[in-house]
XYZ file of C-alpha atoms in Angstrom:
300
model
C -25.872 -6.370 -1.444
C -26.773 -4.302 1.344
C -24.347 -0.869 2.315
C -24.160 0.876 5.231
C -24.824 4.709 4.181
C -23.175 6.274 7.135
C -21.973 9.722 6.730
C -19.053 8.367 8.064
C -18.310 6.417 5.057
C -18.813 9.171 2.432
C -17.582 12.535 2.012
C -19.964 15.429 2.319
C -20.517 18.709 0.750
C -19.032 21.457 2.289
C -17.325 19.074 4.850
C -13.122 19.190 4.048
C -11.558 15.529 4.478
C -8.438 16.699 5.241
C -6.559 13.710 5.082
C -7.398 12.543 1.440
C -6.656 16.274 0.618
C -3.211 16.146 2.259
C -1.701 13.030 1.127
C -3.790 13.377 -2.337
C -1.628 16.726 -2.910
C 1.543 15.616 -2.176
C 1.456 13.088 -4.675
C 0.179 15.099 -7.171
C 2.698 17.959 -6.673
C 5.886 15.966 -6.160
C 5.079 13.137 -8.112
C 4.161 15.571 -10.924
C 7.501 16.958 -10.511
C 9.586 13.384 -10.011
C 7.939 11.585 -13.049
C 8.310 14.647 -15.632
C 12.015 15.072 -14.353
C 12.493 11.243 -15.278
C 10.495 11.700 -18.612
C 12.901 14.530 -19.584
C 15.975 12.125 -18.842
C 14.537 9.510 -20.544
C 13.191 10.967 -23.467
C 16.642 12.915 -23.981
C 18.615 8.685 -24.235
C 18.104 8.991 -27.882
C 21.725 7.295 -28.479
C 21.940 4.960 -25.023
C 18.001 3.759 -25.125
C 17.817 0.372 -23.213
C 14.917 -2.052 -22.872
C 14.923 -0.924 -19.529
C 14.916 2.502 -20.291
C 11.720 1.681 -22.731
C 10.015 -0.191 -20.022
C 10.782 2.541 -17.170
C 9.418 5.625 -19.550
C 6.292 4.576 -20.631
C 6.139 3.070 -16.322
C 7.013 7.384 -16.121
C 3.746 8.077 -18.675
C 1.273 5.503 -16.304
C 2.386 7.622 -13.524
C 2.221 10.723 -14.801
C -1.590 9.809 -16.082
C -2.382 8.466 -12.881
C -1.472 11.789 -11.165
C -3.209 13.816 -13.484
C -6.207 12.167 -11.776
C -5.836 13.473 -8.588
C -7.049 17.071 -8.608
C -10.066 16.132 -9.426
C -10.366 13.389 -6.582
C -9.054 15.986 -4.413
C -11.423 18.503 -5.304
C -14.354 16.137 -4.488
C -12.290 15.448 -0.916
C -12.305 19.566 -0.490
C -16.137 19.373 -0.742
C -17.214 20.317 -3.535
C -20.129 18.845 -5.426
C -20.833 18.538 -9.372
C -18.759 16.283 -10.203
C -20.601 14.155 -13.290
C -21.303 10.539 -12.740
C -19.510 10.238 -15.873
C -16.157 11.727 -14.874
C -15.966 9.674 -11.778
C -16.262 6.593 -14.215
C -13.675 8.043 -16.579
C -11.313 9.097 -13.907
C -11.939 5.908 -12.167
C -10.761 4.197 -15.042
C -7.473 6.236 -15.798
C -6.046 5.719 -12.430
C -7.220 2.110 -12.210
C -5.495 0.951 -15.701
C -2.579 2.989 -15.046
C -2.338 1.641 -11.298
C -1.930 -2.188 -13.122
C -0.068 -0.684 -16.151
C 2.242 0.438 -13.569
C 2.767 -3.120 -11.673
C 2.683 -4.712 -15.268
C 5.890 -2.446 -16.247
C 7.342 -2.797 -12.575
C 7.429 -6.578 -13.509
C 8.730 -6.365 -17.009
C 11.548 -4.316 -15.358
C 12.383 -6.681 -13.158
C 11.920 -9.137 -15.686
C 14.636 -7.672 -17.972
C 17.219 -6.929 -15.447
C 16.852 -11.019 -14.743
C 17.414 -11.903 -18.646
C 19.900 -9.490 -18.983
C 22.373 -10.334 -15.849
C 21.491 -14.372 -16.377
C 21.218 -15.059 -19.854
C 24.037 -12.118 -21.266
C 25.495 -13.938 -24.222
C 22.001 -15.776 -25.225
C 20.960 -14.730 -29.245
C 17.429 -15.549 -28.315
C 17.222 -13.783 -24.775
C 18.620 -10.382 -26.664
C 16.356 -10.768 -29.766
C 13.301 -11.392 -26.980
C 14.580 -8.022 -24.686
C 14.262 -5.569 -28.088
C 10.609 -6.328 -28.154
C 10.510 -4.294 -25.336
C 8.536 -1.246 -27.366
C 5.671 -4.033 -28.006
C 5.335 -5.740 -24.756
C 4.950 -1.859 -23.274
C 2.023 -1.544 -26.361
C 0.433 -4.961 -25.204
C 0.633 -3.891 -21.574
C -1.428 -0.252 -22.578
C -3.974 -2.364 -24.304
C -4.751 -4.782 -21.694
C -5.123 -2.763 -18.996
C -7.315 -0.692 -21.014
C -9.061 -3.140 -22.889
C -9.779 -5.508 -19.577
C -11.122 -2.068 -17.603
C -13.515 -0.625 -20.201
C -16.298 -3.367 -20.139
C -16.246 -3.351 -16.472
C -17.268 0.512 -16.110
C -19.296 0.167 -18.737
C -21.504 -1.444 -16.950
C -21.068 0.341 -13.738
C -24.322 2.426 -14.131
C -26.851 -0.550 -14.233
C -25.470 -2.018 -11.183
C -24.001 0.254 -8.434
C -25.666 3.454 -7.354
C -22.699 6.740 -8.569
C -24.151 9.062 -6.227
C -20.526 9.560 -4.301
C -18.228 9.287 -6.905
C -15.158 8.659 -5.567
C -16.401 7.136 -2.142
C -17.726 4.100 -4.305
C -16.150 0.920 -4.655
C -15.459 -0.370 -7.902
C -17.279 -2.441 -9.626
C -14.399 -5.805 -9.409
C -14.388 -5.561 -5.508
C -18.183 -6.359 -5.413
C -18.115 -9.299 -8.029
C -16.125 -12.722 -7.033
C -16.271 -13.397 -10.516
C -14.151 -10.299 -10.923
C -11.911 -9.716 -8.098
C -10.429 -13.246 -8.186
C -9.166 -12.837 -11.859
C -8.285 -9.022 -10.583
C -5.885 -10.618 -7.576
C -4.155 -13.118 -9.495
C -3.320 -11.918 -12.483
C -3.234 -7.956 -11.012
C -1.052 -9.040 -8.817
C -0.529 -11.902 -7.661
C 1.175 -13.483 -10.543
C 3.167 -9.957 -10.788
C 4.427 -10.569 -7.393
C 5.400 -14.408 -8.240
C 7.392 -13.685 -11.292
C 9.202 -10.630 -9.482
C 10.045 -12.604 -6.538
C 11.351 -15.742 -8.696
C 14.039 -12.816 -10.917
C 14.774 -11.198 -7.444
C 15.688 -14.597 -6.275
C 17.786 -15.113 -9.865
C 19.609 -11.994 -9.544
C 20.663 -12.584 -6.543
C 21.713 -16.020 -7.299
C 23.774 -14.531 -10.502
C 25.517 -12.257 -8.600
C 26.441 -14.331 -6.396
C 28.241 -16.416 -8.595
C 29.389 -13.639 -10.864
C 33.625 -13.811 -10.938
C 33.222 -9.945 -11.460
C 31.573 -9.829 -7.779
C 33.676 -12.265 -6.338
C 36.768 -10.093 -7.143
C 35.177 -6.682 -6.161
C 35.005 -5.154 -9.369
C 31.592 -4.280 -8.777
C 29.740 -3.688 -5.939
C 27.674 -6.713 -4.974
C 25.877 -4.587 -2.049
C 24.319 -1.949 -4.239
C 23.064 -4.793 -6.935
C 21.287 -6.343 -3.635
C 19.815 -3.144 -2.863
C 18.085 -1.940 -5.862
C 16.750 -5.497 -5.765
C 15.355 -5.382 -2.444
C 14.688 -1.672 -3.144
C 12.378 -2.555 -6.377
C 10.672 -5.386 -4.331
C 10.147 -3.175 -1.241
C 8.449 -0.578 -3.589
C 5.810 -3.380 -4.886
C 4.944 -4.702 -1.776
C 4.894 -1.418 0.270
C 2.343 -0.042 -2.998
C 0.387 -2.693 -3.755
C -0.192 -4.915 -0.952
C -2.682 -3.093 1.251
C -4.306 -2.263 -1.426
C -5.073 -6.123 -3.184
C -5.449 -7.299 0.489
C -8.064 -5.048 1.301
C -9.865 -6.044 -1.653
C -9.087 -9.700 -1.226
C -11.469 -8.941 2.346
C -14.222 -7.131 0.233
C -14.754 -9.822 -1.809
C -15.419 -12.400 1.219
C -18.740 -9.661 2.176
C -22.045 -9.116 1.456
C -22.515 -6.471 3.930
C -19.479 -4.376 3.445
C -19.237 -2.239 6.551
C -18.243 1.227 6.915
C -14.499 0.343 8.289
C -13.949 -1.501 5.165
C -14.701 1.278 3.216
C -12.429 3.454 4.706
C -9.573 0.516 4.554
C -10.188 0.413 0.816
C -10.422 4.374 0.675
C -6.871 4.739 2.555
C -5.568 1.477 0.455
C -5.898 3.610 -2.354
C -4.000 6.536 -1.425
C -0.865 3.814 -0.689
C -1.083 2.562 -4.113
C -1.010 6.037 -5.411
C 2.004 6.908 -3.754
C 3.302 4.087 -5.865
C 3.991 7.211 -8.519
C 6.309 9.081 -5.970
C 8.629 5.993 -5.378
C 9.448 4.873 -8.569
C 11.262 7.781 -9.767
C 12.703 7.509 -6.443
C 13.798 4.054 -7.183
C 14.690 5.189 -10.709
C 17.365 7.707 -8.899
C 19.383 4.792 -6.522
C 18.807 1.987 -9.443
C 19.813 3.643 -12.358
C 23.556 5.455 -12.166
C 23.149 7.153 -15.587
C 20.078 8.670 -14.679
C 21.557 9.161 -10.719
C 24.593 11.244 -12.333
C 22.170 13.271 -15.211
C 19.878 14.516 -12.251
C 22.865 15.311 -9.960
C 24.596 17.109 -13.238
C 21.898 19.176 -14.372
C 21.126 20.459 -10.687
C 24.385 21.556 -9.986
C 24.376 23.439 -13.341
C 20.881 25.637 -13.084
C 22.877 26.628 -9.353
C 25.550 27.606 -10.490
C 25.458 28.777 -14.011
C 28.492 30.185 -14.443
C 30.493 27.758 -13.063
C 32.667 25.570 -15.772
């Protein structure tokens, strides 16, 4: 496989790409802030702890990991060389298994939300939904477990000279990226889609709806808002790689694509707590609650 080595492509020492920087900080700094407000919340449901609530805090810990792997991606972005081949691997790794950890969990979520409005009075459905602590346990070893061998070898076939500006080691192997594209996300996208499409369809046939007990319209948009979310984070990113895999010569506007793809995905981590906030009214009022009370203090 042949690259084109243009400056252009790769960031340089002492040369500031400012837009990495930018958008690479203000993910860090308020998703930092977003996903450890949410872990607080979460963590403190010791009494009320759903399956949901299991499947959204440990989505919290995959963002919060994936975050913590940003300074050091914008430190290489600021210029700065020294950076070990080996901590681009490492830190390549982190964000990458946490990046499908997350649309694993996203999809479990979804998942449970379609068992639990569809299927509320089934024995077996309920028994399933309080295995939720596992599935979250399978989910952290196979993103893991499926990401190690592949940077393992990363050192006898791509050159590590740019950290960061390298592409990984699945968008250069067919072999790889197909597996990487269906089951990364394209069967994630299938199976969210399909309990989008069953919510809906439950609702709309729910007497409680039909008699304006509840509010049909806000059920329709935390579903559209949790589908949104996926599509919006992870579909520049798997489409862009989809189009590496179909080169040999991968040119130097590709390489940005994928770079810029990247950043998208991250953002992933500032939108779900967002989505936890309009989706969620226990964890809508707690966050409302507790801000009023650190302003005023003294109020009763």
């Amino acid at each position: 496989m042949s690259f084109n080595n243009s400056s252009a492509c790769y960031n340089d020492t002492n040369h500031i790409n400012i837009l990495p920087v930018c958008i690479y900080s203000f993910i860090s700094v308020l998703g930092l802030i977003l996903n450890l407000t949410a872990l607080v919340f979460f963590f403190s449901q010791t009494k009320s702890r759903s399956q949901t609530i299991v499947y959204m805090t440990n989505l919290a810990i995959a963002d919060t990991l994936l975050i913590l792997t940003l300074p050091m991606r914008i430190y290489y972005h600021l210029g700065f060389e020294g950076l070990p081949p080996w901590l681009c691997d490492v830190l390549g790794l982190v964000l990458k298994a946490n990046m499908y950890g997350s649309i694993f969990l996203l999809t479990c979520i979804c998942f449970d939300r379609c068992m639990a409005l569809c299927f509320p009075m089934s024995l077996h459905v309920q028994q399933g939904r309080r295995k939720a602590p596992l599935v979250c346990l399978g989910i952290w070893i196979f993103t893991f477990g499926t990401s190690l061998p592949i940077y393992l070898s990363r050192h006898t076939k791509v050159n590590n000279e740019h950290c960061f500006d390298n592409l990984p080691i699945y968008a250069m192997q067919t072999v790889v990226v197909l597996p990487t594209l269906i089951l990364g996300f394209g069967f994630p996208l299938v199976i969210m889609v399909i309990c989008s499409w069953g919510l809906v369809r439950a609702v709309q046939q729910s007497t409680v709806a039909q008699t304006k007990l509840v509010d049909s319209r806000k059920i329709y948009r935390m579903i559209a808002t949790s589908l949104l979310i996926f599509l919006i984070s992870f579909l520049p990113y798997h489409a862009t790689l989809a189009l590496l895999s179909q080169y040999s010569n991968i040119s130097c506007p590709m390489r940005i694509a994928y770079r810029y793809s990247l950043m998208v995905a991250c953002l992933n981590t500032v939108l779900d707590p967002i989505a936890y906030y309009f989706t969620t009214n226990t964890f809508r009022r707690s966050v409302e609650i507790s801000t009023v009370q650190r302003m005023f203090p003294l109020s009763s």
